[in-house]
Each structure stands twice: as structure tokens, then as C-alpha cells.
C-alpha atoms as a PDB file:
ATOM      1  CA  UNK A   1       0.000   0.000   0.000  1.00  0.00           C
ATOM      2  CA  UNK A   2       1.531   3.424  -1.134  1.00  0.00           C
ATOM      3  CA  UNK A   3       2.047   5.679   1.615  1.00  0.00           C
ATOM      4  CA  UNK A   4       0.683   9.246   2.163  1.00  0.00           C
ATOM      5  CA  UNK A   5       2.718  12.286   1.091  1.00  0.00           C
ATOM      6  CA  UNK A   6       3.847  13.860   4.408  1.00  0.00           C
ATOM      7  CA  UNK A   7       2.592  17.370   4.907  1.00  0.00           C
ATOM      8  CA  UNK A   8       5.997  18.664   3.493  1.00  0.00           C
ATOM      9  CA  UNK A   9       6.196  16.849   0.660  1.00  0.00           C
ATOM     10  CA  UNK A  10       2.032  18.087   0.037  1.00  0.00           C
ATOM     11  CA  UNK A  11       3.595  21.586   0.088  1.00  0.00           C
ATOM     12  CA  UNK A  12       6.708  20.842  -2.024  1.00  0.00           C
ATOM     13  CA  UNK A  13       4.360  19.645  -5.129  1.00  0.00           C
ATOM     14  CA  UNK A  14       1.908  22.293  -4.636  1.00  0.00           C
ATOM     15  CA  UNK A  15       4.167  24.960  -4.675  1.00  0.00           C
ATOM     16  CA  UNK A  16       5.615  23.559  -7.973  1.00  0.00           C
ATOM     17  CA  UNK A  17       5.318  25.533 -11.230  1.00  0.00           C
ATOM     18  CA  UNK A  18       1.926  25.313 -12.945  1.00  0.00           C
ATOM     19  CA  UNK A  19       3.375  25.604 -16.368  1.00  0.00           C
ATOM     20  CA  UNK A  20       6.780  23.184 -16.273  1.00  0.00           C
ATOM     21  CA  UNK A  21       6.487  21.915 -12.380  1.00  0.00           C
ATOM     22  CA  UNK A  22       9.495  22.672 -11.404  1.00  0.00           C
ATOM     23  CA  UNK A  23      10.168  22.220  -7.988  1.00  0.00           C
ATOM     24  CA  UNK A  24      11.762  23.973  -5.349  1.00  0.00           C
ATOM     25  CA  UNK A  25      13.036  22.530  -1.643  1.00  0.00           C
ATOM     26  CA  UNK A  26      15.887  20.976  -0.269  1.00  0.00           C
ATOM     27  CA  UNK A  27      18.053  18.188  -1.542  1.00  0.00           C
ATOM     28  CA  UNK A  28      16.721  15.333   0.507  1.00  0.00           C
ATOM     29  CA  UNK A  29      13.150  16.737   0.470  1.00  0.00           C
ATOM     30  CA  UNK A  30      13.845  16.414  -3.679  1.00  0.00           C
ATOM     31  CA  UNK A  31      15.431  12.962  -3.505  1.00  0.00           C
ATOM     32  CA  UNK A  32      12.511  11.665  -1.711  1.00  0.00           C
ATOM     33  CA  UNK A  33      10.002  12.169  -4.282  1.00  0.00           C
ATOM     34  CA  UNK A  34      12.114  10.735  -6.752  1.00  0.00           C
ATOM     35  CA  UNK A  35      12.149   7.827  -4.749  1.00  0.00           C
ATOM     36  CA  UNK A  36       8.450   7.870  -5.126  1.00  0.00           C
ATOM     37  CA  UNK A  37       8.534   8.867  -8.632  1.00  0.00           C
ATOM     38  CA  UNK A  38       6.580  12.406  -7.864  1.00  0.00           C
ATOM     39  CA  UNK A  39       9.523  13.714  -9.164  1.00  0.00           C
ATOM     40  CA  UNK A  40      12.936  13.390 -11.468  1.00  0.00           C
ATOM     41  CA  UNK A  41      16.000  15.292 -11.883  1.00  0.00           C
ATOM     42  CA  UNK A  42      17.000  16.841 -14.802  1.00  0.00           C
ATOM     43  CA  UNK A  43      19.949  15.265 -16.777  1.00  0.00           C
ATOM     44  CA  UNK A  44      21.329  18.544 -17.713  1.00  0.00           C
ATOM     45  CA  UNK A  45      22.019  21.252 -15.436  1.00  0.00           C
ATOM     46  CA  UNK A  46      21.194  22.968 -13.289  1.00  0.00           C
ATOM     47  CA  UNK A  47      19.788  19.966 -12.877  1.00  0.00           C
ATOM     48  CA  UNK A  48      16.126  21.042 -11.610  1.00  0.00           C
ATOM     49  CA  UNK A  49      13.760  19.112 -10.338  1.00  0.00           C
ATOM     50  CA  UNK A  50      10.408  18.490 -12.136  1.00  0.00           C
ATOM     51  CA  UNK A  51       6.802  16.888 -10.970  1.00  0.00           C
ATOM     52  CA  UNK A  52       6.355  12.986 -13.626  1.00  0.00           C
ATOM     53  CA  UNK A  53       2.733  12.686 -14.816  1.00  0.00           C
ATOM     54  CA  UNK A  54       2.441  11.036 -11.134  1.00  0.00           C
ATOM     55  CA  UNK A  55       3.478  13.997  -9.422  1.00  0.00           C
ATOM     56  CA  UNK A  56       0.962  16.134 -11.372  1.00  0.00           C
ATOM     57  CA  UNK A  57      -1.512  14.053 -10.353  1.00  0.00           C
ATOM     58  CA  UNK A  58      -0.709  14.178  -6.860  1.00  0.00           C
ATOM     59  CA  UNK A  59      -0.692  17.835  -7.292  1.00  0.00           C
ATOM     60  CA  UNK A  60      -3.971  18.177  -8.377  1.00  0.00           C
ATOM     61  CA  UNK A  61      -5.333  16.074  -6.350  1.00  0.00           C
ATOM     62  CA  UNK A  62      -4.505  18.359  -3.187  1.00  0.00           C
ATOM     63  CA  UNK A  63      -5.758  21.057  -5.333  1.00  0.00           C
ATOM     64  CA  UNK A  64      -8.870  18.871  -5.427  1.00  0.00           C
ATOM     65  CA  UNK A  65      -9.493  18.469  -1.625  1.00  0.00           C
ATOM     66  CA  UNK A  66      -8.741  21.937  -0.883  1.00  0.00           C
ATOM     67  CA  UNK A  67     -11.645  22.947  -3.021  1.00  0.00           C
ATOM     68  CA  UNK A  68     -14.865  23.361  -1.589  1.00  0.00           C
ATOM     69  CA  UNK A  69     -17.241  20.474  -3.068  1.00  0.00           C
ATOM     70  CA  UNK A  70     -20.696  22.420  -4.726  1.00  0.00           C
ATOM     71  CA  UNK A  71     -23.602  21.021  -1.963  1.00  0.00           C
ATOM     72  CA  UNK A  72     -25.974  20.407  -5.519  1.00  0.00           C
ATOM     73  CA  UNK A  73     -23.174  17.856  -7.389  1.00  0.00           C
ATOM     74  CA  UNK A  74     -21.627  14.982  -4.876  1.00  0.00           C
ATOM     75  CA  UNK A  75     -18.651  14.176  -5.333  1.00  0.00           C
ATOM     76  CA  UNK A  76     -16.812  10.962  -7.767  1.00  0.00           C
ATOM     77  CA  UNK A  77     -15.022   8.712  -5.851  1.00  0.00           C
ATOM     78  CA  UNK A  78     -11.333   9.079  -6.667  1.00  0.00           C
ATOM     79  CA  UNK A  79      -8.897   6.398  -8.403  1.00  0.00           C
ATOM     80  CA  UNK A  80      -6.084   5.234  -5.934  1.00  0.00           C
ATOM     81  CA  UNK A  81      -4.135   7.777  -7.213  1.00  0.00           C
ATOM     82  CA  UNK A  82      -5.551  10.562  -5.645  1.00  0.00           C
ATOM     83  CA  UNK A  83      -4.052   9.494  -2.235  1.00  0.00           C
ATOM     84  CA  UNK A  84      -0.970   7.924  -2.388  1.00  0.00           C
ATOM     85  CA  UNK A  85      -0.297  10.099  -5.686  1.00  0.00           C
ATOM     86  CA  UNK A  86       1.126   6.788  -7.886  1.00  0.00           C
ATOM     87  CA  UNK A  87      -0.554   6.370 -11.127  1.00  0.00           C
ATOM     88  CA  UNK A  88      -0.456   3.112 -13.202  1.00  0.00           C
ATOM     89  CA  UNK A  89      -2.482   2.749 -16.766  1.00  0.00           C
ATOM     90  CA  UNK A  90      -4.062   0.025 -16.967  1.00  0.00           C
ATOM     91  CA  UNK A  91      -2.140  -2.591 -19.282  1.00  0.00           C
ATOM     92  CA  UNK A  92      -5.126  -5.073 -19.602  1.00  0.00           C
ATOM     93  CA  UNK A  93      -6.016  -8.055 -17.333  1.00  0.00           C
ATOM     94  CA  UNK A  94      -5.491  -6.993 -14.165  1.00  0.00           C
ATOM     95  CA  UNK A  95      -7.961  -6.814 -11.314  1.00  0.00           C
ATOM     96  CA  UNK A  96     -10.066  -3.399 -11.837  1.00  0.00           C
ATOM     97  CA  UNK A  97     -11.051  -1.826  -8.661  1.00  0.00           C
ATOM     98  CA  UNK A  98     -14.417  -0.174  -8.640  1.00  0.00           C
ATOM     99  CA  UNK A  99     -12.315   3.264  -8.637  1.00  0.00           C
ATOM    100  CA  UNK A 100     -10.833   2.481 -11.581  1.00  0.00           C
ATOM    101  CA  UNK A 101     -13.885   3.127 -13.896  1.00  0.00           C
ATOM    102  CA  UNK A 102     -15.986   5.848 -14.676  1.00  0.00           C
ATOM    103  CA  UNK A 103     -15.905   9.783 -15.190  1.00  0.00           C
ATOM    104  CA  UNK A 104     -13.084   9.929 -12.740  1.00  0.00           C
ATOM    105  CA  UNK A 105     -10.902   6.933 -13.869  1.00  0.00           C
ATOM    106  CA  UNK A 106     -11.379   9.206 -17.541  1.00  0.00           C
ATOM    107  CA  UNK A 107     -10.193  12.422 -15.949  1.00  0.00           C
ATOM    108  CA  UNK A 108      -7.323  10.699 -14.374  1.00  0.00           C
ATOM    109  CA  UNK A 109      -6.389   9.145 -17.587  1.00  0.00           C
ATOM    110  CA  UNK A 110      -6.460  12.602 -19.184  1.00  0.00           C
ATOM    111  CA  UNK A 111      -4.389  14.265 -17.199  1.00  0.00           C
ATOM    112  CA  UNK A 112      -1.753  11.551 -16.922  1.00  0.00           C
ATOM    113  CA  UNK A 113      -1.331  12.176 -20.784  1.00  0.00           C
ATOM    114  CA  UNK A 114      -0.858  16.067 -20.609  1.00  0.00           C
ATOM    115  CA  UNK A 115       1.253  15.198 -17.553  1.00  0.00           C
ATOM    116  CA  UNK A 116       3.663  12.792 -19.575  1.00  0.00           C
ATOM    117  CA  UNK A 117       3.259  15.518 -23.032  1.00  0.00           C
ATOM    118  CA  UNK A 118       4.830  17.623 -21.033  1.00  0.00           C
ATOM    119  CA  UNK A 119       7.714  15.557 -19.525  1.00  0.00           C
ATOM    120  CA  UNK A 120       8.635  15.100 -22.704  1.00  0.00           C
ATOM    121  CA  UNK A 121       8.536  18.788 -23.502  1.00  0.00           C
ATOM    122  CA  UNK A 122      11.264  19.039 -20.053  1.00  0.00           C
ATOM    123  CA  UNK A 123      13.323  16.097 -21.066  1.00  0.00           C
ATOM    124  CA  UNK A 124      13.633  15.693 -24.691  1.00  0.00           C
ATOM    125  CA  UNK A 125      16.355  17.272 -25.628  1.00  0.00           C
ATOM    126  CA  UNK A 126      14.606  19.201 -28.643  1.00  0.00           C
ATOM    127  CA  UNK A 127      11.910  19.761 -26.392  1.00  0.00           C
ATOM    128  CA  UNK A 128       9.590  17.914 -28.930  1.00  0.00           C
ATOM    129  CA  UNK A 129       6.431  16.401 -27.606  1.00  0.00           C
ATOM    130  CA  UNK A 130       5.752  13.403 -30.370  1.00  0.00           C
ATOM    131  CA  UNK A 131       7.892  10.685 -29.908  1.00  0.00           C
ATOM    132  CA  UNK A 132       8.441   8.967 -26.035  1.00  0.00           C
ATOM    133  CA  UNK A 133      10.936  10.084 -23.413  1.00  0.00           C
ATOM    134  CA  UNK A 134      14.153   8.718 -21.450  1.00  0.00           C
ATOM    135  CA  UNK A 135      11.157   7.545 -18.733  1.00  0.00           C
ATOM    136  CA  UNK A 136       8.871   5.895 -20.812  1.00  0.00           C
ATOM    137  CA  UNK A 137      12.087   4.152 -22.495  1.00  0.00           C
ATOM    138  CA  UNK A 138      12.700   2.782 -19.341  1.00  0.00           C
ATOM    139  CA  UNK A 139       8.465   2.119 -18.338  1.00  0.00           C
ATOM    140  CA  UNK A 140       8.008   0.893 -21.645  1.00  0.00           C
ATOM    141  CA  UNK A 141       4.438  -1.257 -20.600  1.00  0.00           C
ATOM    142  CA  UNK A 142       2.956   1.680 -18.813  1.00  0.00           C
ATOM    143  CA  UNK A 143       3.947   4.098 -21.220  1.00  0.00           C
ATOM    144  CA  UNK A 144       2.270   1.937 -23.730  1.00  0.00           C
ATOM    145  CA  UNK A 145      -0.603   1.435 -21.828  1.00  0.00           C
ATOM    146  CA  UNK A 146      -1.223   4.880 -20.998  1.00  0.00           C
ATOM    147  CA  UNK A 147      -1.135   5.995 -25.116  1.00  0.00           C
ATOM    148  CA  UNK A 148      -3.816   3.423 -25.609  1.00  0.00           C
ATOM    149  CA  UNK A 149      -5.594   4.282 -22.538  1.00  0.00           C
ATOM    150  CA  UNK A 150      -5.468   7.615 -23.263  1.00  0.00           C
ATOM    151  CA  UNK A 151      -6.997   7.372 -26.730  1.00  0.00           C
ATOM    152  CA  UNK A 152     -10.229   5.654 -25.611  1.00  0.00           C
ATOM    153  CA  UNK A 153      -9.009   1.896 -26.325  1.00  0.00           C
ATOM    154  CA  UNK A 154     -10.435  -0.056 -23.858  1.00  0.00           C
ATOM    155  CA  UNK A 155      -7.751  -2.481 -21.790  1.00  0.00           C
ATOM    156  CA  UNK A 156      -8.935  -6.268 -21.035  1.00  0.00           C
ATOM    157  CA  UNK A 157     -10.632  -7.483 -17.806  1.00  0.00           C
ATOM    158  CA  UNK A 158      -9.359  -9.970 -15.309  1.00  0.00           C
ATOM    159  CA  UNK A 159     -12.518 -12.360 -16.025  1.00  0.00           C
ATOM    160  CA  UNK A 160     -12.447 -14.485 -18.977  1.00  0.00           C
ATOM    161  CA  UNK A 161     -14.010 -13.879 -22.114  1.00  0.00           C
ATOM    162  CA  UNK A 162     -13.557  -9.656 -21.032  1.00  0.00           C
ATOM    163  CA  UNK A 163     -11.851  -8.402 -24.064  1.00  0.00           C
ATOM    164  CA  UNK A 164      -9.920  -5.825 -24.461  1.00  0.00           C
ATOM    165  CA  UNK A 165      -5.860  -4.901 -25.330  1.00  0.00           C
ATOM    166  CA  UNK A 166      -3.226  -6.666 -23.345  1.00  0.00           C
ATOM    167  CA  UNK A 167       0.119  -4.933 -22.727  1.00  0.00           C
ATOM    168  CA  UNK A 168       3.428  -7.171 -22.498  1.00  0.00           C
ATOM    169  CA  UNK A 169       7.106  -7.326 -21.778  1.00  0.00           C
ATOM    170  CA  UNK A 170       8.563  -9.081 -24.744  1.00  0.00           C
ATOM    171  CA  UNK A 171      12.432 -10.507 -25.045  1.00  0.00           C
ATOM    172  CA  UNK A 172      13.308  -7.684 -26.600  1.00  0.00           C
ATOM    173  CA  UNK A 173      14.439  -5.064 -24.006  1.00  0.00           C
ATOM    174  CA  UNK A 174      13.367  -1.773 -25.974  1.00  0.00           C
ATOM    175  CA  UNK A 175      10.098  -3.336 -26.942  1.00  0.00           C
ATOM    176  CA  UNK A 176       6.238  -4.754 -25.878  1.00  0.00           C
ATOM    177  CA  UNK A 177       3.899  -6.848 -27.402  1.00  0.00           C
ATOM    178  CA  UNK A 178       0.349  -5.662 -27.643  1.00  0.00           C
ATOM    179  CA  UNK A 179      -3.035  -8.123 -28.055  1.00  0.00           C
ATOM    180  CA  UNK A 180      -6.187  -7.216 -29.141  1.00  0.00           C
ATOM    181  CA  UNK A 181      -9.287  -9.312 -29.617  1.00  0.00           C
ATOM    182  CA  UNK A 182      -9.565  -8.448 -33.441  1.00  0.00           C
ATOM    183  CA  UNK A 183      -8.015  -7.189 -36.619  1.00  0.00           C
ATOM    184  CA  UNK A 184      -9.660  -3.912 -36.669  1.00  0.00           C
ATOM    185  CA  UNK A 185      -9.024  -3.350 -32.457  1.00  0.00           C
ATOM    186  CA  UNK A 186      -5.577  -4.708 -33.232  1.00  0.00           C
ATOM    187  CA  UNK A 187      -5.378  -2.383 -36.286  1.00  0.00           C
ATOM    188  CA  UNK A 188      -6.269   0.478 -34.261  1.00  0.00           C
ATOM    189  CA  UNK A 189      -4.229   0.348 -31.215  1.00  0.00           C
ATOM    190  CA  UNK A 190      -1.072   0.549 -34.274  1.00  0.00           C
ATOM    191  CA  UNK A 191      -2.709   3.717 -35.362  1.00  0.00           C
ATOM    192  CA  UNK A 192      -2.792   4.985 -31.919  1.00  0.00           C
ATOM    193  CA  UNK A 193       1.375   3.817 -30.779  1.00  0.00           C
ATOM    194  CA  UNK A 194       2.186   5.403 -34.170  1.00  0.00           C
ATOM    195  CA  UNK A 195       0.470   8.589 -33.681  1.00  0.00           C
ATOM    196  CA  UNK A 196       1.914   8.692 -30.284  1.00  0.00           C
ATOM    197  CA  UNK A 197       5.506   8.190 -31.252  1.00  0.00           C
ATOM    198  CA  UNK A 198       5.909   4.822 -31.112  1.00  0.00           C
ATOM    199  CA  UNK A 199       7.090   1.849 -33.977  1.00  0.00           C
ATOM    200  CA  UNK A 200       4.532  -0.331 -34.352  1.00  0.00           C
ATOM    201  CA  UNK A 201       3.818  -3.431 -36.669  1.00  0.00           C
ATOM    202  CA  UNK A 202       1.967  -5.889 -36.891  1.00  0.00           C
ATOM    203  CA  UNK A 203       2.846  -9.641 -36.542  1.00  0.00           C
ATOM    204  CA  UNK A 204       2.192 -13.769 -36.426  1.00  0.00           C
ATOM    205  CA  UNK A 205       2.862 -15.788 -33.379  1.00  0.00           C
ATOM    206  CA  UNK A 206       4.474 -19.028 -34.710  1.00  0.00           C
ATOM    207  CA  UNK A 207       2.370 -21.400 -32.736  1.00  0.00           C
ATOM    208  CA  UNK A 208      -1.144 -19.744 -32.382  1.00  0.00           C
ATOM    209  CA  UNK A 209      -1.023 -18.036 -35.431  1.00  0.00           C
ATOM    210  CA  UNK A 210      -2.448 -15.380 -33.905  1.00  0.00           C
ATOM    211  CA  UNK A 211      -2.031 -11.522 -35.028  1.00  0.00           C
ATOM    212  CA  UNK A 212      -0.176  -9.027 -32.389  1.00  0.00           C
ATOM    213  CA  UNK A 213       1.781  -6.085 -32.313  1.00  0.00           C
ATOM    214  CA  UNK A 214       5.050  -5.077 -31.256  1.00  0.00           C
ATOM    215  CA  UNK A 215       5.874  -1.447 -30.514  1.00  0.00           C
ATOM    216  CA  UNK A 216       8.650   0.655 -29.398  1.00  0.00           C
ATOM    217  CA  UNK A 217       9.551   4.035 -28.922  1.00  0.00           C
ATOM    218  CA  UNK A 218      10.925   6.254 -31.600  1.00  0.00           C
ATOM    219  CA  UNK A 219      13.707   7.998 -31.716  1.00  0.00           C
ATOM    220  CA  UNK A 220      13.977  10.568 -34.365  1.00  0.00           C
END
């Protein structure tokens, strides 16, 4: 279980920029929520400190409480995220929590994709916002899983017969396999990696003879 952001670290990320979140506090205080991936440090100096897409969640979440809720409009429940401040896309086939559907599972999803548009923007070194980033090179299922998330696809459930894509490691260490129940789902999650800056083709699995696709981040 993910634990809660001390009442420091709550400051730290809401005091970050709005535009670039950069971040501002002392070197430990920094170095913890990099441990916690709220945070990374810039390769290049000055080497500033900047809120991931989980970090800009946390952020807004805290924005969130601090708002007073409108007496007429209850409101959502919030995805696990919106506590511990740790966001994972769902790669298909995992157990779905009821929090983890909905108008509020869509917002999340939403703003996890600006969030990681605009670590790219900090961290490519062109600044250029259509092909991945040094983290997603190195998160290469969740990065995945978020561009298809993030485009409406919808991932599989954990109950049989649920379809839906599946991401998956593959052998290949700069590259993931993606199912889909069909050629025109499978067809369309290429469309989406491509227009998202990822390589993607489609293939045969020897055995099942069964259609896939394997994707990976481009470069140039």
C-alpha cells in the first residue's frame, strides 16, 4: 500500500510551477520524491527538479481536496491515485477496482497524458512532444498502456471472455507486445502507438497463429 505524502512533501508539489512543475526545496526533500517517482531530476544542469505525470496528479489532487465540493453535485469517488499520488495505466487483465472506472478513472487518464506531453517537452532534448521520453524508455508497458488508454481503447478485464488490449514485456528489451481481440481493435491500437511516437507493426505468433503487435519508442 503506497504511503501518504507527508505534509511537506504536500507543500513541495503544490508549490511547484503550474506551467513546467518545477520544484523547489531541499536536496533530501527532492530525492525523496524521486524515490516515489513524484519527481525526477534533470539530466542537464542545473539539474532542476520536475513533478512525472504522477506527481501532477498528486498535485492536483490536493488542489482537489482543498476545493470546496458544490452542496448540488456529490462528489466521484477518486482512483487510488488521488491518495498515495502513484498512477499506473491500466495494461489489460489486471484486477479493476471499482475506482478504476468511470468519469473519474477518464479524468485521471487525461491528465496523466498532458502530464507525460509535457515531460517530454522538459526532457527531450529538442523539447519535442511526439515521440516517447528517457522515462517511458525505461516504463516501456505503462507508457504503452497509458497511449492506448489515453486514446479511448479499452484495456482487457481480469474475467475471462472480457476483451480488451493486453500490454506485455517481450524478449526484446526496448520493446512490448500488444493483443487485441480483433483485426480492426488490433489495427487500431497501431494507429494509436504510431500517432503517439511509437514503432509499431503488426505480426504472427508461430504457434497460435495469432495476429499481435510489437511497438517501441521512436527515436527521431
Amino acid at each position: 500500500m503506497t504511503r501518504p505524502l507527508t505534509a511537506a512533501q504536500r507543500r513541495l508539489i503544490e508549490a511547484a510551477d503550474p506551467g513546467t512543475g518545477r520544484l523547489k526545496g531541499t536536496e533530501a526533500q527532492l530525492t525523496a520524491l524521486v524515490k516515489r517517482g513524484l519527481a525526477f531530476r534533470h539530466p542537464r544542469p542545473p539539474h532542476d527538479h520536475f513533478l512525472t505525470p504522477a506527481g501532477h496528479r498528486a498535485r492536483e489532487a490536493a488542489q482537489a481536496q482543498a476545493e470546496p465540493s458544490e452542496p448540488s453535485e456529490p462528489s466521484e469517488p477518486q482512483a487510488p491515485a488521488s491518495t498515495g499520488g502513484v498512477f499506473a495505466a491500466r495494461a489489460g487483465g489486471e484486477p479493476v477496482p471499482p475506482a478504476a472506472e468511470g468519469p473519474a478513472r477518464t479524468r485521471e487518464v487525461r491528465s496523466a497524458w498532458q502530464g507525460m506531453l509535457e515531460l517530454r517537452r522538459m526532457t527531450n532534448p529538442d523539447a519535442s512532444t511526439d515521440r516517447p521520453c528517457a522515462w517511458e524508455r525505461t516504463h516501456l508497458v505503462q507508457a504503452a498502456a497509458l497511449a492506448l488508454e489515453a486514446a479511448g481503447h479499452r484495456p482487457a478485464g481480469a474475467a475471462e471472455g472480457e476483451d480488451g488490449y493486453r500490454v506485455r514485456e517481450t524478449p526484446q528489451p526496448d520493446a512490448v507486445a500488444v493483443h487485441a481481440p480483433d483485426a480492426p481493435t488490433l489495427r487500431a491500437c497501431v494507429e494509436t502507438l504510431e500517432a503517439s511516437g511509437w514503432q509499431a507493426g503488426e505480426y504472427t505468433e508461430p504457434r497460435t497463429r495469432r495476429r499481435y503487435v510489437l511497438a517501441s519508442p521512436r527515436r527521431v
